[in-house]
PDB file of C-alpha atoms in Angstrom:
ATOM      1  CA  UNK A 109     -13.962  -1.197  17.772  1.00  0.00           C
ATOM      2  CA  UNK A 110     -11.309  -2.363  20.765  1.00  0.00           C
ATOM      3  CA  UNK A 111      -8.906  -4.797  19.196  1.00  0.00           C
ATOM      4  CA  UNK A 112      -9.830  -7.184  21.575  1.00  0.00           C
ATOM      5  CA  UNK A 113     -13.219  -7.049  20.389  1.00  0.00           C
ATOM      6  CA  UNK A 114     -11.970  -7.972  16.953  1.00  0.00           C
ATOM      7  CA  UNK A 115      -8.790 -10.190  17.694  1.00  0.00           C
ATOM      8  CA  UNK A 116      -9.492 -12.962  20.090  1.00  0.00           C
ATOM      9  CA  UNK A 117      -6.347 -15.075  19.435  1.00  0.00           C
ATOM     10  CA  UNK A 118      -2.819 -12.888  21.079  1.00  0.00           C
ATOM     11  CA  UNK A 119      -0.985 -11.602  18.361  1.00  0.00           C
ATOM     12  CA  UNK A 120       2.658 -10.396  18.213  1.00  0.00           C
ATOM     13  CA  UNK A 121       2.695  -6.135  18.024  1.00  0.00           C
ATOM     14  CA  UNK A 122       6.201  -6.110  16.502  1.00  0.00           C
ATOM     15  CA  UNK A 123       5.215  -9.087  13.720  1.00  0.00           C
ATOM     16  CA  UNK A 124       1.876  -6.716  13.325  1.00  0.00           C
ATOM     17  CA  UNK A 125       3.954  -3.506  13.026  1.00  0.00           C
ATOM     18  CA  UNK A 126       6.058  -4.962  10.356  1.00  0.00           C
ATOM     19  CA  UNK A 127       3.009  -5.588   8.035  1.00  0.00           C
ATOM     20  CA  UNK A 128       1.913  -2.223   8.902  1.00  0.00           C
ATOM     21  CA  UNK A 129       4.939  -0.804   7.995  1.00  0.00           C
ATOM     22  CA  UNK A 130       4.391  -2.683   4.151  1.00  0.00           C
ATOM     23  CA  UNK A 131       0.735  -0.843   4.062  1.00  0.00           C
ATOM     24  CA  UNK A 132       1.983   2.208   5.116  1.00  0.00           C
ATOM     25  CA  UNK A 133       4.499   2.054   2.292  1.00  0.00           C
ATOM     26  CA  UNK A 134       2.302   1.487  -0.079  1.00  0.00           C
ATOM     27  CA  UNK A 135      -0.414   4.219   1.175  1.00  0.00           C
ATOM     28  CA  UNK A 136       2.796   6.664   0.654  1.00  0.00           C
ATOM     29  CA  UNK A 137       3.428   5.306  -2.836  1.00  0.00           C
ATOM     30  CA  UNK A 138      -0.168   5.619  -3.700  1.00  0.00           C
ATOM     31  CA  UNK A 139      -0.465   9.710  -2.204  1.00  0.00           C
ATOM     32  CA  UNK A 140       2.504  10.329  -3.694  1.00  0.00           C
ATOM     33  CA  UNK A 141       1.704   8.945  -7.238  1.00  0.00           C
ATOM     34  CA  UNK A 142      -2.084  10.792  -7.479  1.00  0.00           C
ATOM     35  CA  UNK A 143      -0.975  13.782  -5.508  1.00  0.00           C
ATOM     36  CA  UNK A 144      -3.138  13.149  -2.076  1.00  0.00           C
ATOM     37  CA  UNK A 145      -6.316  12.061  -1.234  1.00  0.00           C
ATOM     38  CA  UNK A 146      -7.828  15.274  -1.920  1.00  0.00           C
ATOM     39  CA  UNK A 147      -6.829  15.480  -5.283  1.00  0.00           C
ATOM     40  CA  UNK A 148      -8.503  12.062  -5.930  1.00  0.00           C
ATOM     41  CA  UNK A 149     -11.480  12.477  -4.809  1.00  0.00           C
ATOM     42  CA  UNK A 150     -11.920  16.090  -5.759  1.00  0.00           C
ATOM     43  CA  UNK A 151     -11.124  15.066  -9.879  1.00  0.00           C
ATOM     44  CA  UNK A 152     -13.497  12.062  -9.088  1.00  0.00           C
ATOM     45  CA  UNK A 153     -16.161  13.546  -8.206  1.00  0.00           C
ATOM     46  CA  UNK A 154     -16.109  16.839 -10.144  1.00  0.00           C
ATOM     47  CA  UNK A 155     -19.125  17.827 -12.303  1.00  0.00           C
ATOM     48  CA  UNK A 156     -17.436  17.733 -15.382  1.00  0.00           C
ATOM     49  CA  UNK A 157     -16.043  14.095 -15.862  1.00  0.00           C
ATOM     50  CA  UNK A 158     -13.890  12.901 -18.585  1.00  0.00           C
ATOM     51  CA  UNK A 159     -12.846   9.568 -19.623  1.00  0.00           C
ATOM     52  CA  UNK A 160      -9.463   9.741 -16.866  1.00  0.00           C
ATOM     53  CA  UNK A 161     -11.443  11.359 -13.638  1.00  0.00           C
ATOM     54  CA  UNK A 162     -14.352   8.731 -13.277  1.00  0.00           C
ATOM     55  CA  UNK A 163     -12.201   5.879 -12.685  1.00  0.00           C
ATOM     56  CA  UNK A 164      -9.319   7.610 -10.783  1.00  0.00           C
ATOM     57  CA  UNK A 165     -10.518   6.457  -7.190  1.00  0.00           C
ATOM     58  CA  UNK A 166     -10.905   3.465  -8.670  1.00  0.00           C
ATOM     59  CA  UNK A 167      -7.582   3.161  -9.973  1.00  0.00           C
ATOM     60  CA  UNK A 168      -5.994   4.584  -7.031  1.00  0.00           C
ATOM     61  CA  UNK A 169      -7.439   2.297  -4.651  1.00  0.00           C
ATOM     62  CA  UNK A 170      -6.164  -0.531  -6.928  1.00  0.00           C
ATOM     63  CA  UNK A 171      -2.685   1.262  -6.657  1.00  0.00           C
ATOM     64  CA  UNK A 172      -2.987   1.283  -3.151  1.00  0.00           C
ATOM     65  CA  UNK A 173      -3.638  -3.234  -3.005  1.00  0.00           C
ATOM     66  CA  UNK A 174      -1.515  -3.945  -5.698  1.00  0.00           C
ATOM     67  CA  UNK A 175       1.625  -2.312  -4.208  1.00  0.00           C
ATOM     68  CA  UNK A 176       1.349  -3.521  -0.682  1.00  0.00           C
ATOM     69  CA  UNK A 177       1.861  -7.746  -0.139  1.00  0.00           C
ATOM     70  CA  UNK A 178       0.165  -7.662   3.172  1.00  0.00           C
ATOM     71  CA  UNK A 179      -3.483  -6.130   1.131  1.00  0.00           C
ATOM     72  CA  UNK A 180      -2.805  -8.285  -1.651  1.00  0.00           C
ATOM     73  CA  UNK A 181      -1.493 -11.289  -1.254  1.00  0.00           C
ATOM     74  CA  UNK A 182      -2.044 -11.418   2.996  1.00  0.00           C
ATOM     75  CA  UNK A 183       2.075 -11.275   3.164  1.00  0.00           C
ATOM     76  CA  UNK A 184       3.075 -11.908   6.885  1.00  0.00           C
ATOM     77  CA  UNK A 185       6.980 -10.644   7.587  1.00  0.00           C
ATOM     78  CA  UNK A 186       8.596 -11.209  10.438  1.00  0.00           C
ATOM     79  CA  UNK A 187      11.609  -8.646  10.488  1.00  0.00           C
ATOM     80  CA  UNK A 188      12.374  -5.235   9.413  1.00  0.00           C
ATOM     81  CA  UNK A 189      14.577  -5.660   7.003  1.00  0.00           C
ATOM     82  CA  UNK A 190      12.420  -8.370   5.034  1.00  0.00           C
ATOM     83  CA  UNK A 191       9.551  -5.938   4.888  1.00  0.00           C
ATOM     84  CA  UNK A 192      11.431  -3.081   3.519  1.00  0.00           C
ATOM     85  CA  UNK A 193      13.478  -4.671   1.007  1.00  0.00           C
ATOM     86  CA  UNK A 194       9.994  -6.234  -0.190  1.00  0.00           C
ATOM     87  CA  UNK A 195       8.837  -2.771  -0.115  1.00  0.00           C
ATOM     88  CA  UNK A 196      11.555  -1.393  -2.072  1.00  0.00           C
ATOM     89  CA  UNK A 197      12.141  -4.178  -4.836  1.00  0.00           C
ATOM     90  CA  UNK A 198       8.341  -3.716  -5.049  1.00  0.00           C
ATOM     91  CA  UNK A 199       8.778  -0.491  -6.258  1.00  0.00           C
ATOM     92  CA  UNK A 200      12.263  -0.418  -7.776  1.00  0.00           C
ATOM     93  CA  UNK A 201      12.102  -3.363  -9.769  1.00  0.00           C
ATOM     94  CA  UNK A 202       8.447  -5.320 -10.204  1.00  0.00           C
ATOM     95  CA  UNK A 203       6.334  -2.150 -10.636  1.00  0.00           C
ATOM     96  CA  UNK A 204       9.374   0.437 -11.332  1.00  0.00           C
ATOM     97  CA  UNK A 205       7.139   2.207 -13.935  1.00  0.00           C
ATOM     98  CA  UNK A 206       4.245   2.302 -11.288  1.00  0.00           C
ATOM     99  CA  UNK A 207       6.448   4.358  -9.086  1.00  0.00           C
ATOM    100  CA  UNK A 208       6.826   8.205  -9.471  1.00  0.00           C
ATOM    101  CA  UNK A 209       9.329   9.013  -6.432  1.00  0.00           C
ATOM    102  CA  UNK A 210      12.219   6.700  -5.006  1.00  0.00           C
ATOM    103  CA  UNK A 211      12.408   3.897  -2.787  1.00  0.00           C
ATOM    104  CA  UNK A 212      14.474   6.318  -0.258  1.00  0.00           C
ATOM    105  CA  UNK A 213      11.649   8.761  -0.271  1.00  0.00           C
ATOM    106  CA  UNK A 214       8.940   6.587   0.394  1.00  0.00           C
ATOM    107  CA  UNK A 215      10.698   4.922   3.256  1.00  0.00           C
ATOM    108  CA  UNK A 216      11.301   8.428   4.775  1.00  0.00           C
ATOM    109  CA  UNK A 217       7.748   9.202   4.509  1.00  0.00           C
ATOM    110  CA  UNK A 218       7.104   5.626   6.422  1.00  0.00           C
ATOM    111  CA  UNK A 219       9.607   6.585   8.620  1.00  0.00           C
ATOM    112  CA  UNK A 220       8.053   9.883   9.667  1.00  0.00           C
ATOM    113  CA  UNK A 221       4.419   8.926   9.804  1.00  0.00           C
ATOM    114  CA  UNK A 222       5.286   6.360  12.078  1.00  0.00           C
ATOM    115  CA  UNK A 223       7.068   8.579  14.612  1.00  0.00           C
ATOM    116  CA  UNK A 224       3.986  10.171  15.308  1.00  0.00           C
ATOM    117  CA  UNK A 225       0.410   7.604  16.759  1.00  0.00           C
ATOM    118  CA  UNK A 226      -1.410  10.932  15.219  1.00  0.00           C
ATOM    119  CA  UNK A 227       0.034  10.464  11.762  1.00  0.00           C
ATOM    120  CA  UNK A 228      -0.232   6.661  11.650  1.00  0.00           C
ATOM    121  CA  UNK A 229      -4.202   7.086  12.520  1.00  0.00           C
ATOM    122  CA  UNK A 230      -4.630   9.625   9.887  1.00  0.00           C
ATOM    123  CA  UNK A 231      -2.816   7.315   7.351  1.00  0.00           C
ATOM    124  CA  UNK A 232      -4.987   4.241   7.910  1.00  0.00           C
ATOM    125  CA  UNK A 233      -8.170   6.341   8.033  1.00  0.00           C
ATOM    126  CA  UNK A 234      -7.552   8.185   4.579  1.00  0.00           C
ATOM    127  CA  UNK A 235      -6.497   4.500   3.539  1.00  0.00           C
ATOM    128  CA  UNK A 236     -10.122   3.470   4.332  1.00  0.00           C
ATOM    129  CA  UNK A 237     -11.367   6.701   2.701  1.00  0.00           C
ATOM    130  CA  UNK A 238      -9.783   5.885  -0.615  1.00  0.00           C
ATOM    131  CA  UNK A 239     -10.991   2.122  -0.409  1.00  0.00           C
ATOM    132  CA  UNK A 240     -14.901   2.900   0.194  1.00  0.00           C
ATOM    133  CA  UNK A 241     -14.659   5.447  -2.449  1.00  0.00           C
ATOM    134  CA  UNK A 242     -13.691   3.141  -4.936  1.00  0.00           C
ATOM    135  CA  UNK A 243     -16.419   0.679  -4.029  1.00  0.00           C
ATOM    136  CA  UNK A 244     -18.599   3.106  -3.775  1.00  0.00           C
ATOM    137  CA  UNK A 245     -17.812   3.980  -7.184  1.00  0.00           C
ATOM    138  CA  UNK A 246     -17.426   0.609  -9.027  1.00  0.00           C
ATOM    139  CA  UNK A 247     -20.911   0.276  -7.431  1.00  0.00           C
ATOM    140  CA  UNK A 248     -22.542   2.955  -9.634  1.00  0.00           C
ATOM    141  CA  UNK A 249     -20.590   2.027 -12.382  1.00  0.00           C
ATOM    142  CA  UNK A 250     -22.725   1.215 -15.116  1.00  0.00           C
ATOM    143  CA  UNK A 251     -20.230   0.603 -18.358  1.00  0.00           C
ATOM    144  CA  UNK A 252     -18.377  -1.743 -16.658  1.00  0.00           C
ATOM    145  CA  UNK A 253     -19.474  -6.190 -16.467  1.00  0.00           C
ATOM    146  CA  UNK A 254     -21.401  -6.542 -13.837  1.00  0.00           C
ATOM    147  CA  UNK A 255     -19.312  -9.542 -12.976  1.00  0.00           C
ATOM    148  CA  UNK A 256     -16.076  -8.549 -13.015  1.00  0.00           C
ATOM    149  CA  UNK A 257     -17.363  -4.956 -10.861  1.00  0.00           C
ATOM    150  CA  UNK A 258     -19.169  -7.293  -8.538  1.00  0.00           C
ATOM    151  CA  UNK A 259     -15.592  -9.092  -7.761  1.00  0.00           C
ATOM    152  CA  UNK A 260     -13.300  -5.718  -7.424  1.00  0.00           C
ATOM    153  CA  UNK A 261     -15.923  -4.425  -4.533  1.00  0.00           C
ATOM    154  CA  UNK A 262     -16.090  -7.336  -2.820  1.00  0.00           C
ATOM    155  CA  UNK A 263     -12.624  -7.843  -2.924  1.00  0.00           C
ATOM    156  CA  UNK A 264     -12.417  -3.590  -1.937  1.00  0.00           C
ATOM    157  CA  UNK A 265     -14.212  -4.632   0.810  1.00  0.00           C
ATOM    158  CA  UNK A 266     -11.794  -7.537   1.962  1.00  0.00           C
ATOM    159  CA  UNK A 267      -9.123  -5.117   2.020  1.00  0.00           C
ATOM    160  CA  UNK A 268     -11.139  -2.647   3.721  1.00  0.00           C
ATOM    161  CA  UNK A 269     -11.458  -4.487   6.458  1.00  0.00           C
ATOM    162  CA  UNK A 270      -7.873  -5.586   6.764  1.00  0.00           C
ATOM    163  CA  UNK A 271      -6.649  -1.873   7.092  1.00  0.00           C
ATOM    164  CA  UNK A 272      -9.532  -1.438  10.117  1.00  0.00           C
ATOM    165  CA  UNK A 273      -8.139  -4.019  11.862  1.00  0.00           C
ATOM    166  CA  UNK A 274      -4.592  -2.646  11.879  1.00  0.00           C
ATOM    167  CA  UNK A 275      -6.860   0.939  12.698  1.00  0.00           C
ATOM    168  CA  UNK A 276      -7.978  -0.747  15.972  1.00  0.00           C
ATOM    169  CA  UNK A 277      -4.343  -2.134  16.517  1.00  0.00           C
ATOM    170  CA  UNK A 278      -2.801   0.972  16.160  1.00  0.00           C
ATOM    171  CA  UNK A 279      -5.029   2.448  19.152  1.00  0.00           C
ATOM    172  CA  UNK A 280      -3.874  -0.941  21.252  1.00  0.00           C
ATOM    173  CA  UNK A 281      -0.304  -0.500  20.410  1.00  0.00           C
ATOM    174  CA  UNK A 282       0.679   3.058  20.911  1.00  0.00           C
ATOM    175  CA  UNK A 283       4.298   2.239  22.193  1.00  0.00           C
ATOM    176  CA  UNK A 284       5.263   0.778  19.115  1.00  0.00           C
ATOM    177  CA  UNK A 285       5.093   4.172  17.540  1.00  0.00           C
ATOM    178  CA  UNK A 286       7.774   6.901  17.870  1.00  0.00           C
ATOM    179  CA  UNK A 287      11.337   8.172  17.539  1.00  0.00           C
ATOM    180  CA  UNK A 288      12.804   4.502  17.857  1.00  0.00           C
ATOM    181  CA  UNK A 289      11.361   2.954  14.768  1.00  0.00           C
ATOM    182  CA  UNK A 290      11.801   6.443  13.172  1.00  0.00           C
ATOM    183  CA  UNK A 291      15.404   6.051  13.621  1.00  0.00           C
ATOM    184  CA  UNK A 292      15.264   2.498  13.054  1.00  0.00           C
ATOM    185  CA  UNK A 293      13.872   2.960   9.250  1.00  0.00           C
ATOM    186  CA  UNK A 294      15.845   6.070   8.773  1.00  0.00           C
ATOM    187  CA  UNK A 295      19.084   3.954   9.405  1.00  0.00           C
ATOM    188  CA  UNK A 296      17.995   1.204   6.883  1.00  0.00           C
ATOM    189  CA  UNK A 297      18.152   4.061   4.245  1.00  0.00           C
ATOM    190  CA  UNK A 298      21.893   4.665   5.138  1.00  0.00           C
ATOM    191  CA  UNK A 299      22.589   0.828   5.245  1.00  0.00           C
ATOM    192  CA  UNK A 300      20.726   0.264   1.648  1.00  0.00           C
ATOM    193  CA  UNK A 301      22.504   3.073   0.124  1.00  0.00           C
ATOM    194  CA  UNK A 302      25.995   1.969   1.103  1.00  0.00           C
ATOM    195  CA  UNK A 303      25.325  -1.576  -0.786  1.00  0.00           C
ATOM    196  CA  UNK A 304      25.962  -3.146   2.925  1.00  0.00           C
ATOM    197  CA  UNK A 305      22.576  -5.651   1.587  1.00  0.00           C
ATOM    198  CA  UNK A 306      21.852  -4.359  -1.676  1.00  0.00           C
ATOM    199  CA  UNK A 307      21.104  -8.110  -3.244  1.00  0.00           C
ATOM    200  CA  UNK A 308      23.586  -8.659  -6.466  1.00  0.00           C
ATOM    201  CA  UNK A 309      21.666 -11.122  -7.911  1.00  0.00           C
ATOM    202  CA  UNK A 310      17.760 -11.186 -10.161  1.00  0.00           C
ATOM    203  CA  UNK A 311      15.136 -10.128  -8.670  1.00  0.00           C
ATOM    204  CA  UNK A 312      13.913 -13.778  -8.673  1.00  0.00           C
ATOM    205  CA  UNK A 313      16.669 -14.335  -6.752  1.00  0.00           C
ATOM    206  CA  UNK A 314      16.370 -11.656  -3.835  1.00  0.00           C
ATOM    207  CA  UNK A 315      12.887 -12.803  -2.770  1.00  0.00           C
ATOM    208  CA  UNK A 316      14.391 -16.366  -2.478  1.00  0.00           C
ATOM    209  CA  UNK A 317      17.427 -15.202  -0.790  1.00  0.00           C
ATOM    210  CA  UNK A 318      15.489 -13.281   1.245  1.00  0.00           C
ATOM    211  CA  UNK A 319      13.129 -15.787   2.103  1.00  0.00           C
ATOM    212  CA  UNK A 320      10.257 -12.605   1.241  1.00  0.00           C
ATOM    213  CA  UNK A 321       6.997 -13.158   0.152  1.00  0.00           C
ATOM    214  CA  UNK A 322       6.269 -14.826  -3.573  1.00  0.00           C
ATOM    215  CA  UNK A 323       6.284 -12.077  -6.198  1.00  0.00           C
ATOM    216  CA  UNK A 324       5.444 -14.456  -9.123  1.00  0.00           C
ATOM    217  CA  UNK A 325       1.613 -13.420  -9.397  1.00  0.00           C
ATOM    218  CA  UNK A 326       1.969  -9.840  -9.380  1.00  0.00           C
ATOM    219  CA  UNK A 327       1.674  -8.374 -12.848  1.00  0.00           C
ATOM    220  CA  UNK A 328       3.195  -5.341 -14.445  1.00  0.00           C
ATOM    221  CA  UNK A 329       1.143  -1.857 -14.388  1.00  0.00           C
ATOM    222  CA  UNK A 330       0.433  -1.002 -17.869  1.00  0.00           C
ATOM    223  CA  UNK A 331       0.259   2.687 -19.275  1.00  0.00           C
ATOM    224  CA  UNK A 332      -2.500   1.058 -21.348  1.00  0.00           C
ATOM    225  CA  UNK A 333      -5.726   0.951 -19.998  1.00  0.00           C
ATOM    226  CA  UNK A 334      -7.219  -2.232 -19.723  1.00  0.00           C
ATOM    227  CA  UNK A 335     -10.945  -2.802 -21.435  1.00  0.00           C
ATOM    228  CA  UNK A 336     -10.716  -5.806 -18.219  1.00  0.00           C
ATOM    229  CA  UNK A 337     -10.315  -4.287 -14.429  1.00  0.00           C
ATOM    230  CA  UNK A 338      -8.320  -6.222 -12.836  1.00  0.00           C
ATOM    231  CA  UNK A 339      -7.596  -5.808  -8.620  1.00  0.00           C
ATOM    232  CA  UNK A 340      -3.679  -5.921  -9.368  1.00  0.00           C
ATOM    233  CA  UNK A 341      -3.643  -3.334 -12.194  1.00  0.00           C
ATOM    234  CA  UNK A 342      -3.563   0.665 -12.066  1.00  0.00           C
ATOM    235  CA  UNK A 343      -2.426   3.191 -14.816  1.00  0.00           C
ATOM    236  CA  UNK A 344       0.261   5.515 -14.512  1.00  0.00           C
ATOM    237  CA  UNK A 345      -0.579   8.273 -16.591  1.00  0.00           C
ATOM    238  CA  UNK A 346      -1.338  10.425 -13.502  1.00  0.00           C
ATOM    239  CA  UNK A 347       2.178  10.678 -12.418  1.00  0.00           C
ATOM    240  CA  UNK A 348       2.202  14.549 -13.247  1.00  0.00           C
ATOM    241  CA  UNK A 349       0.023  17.271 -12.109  1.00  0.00           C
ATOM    242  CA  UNK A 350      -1.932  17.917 -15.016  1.00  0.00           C
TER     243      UNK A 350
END
């Protein structure tokens, strides 16, 4: 649909294109950590189902809102540099077993999928993808409560439509896309790595210092799987091609 259409009240592009930048970390993190889109839905849907593939679209999805403040937790930033270093104490130090690559990786991958309008579409689409899969899924589920399955779609759902509102953005706001916020991310990397605003103190500390979103509700991924789905848990066992 036209953003206007969907978004009555004016809203800032570069405040939107920061929170964008936190889901498109997180969609990296997520592709990255089950190999692609295609390799989730493929082992999700194959014939032969084991205990791992009928719940890995589930699990990724939940991968996918769990590691992003904006899906989770409706995070709003307000600067570059407070979305990234949430991004990359998200995955360095409150879910560092959750991630599979490093923060400078991930932040490349941001950087170069939002040098290109193409790229960013294609991101937010398979983003969708992975989220209606998983409800689709949960809703065919028949071993899981009823209850508890009921809450993850709707809450699938929520997030859903989030991520197709920053899909009709992106249309609206092609000029915030290209080599300048390429460079722009690509030059935070240097800047983190030389310890110019590496935080020295606890984690605790950073997102106060930082003035970032609260961190305090978000739980530790567990290798364990859960008998309880939860919306801010995923497994890692996945992290290596089997």
């Amino acid at each position: 649909p036209q953003f206007s259409t969907i978004c009555k009240k004016q809203q800032s592009s570069q405040l939107l294109l920061y929170n964008l930048i936190d889901i498109v970390y997180s969609f990296c993190w997520t592709m990255r950590l089950y190999h692609g889109l295609d390799n989730i839905l493929v082992r999700s849907t194959t014939k032969v189902q084991n205990e791992t593939n009928g719940v890995l679209v589930v699990e990724a999805g939940l991968c996918l809102v769990q590691n992003s403040t904006v899906l989770q937790k409706d995070a709003r930033y307000s600067s570059l540099e407070q979305v990234l270093s949430t991004c990359t104490l998200t995955s360095t130090k409150v879910f560092p077993d959750g991630c599979n690559t490093s923060w400078s990786s991930l932040v490349e991958d941001c950087a170069h999928i939002l040098a290109s309008h193409r790229l960013v579409g294609r991101a937010l689409l398979e983003a969708c993808d992975l989220l209606k899969a998983a409800t689709q899924h949960l809703k065919l589920e028949n071993s899981l409560d009823q209850d508890d399955n009921k809450e993850i779609v709707v809450r699938l759902r929520q997030v859903r439509k989030k991520v197709e509102f920053f899909l009709s953005w992106y249309q609206y706001a092609k000029e915030e896309f290209g080599e300048s916020i390429k460079n722009d991310l690509l030059e935070w990397i240097k800047e983190w790595t030389s310890n110019e605003f590496t935080p020295k103190s606890g984690t605790d500390d950073c997102w106060k210092e930082l003035e970032l979103p609260d961190q305090t509700h978000l739980q530790q991924p567990s290798r364990q799987r859960s008998t309880t789905p939860i919306i801010v848990e995923v497994a890692t066992k996945y992290q290596q091609i089997p």
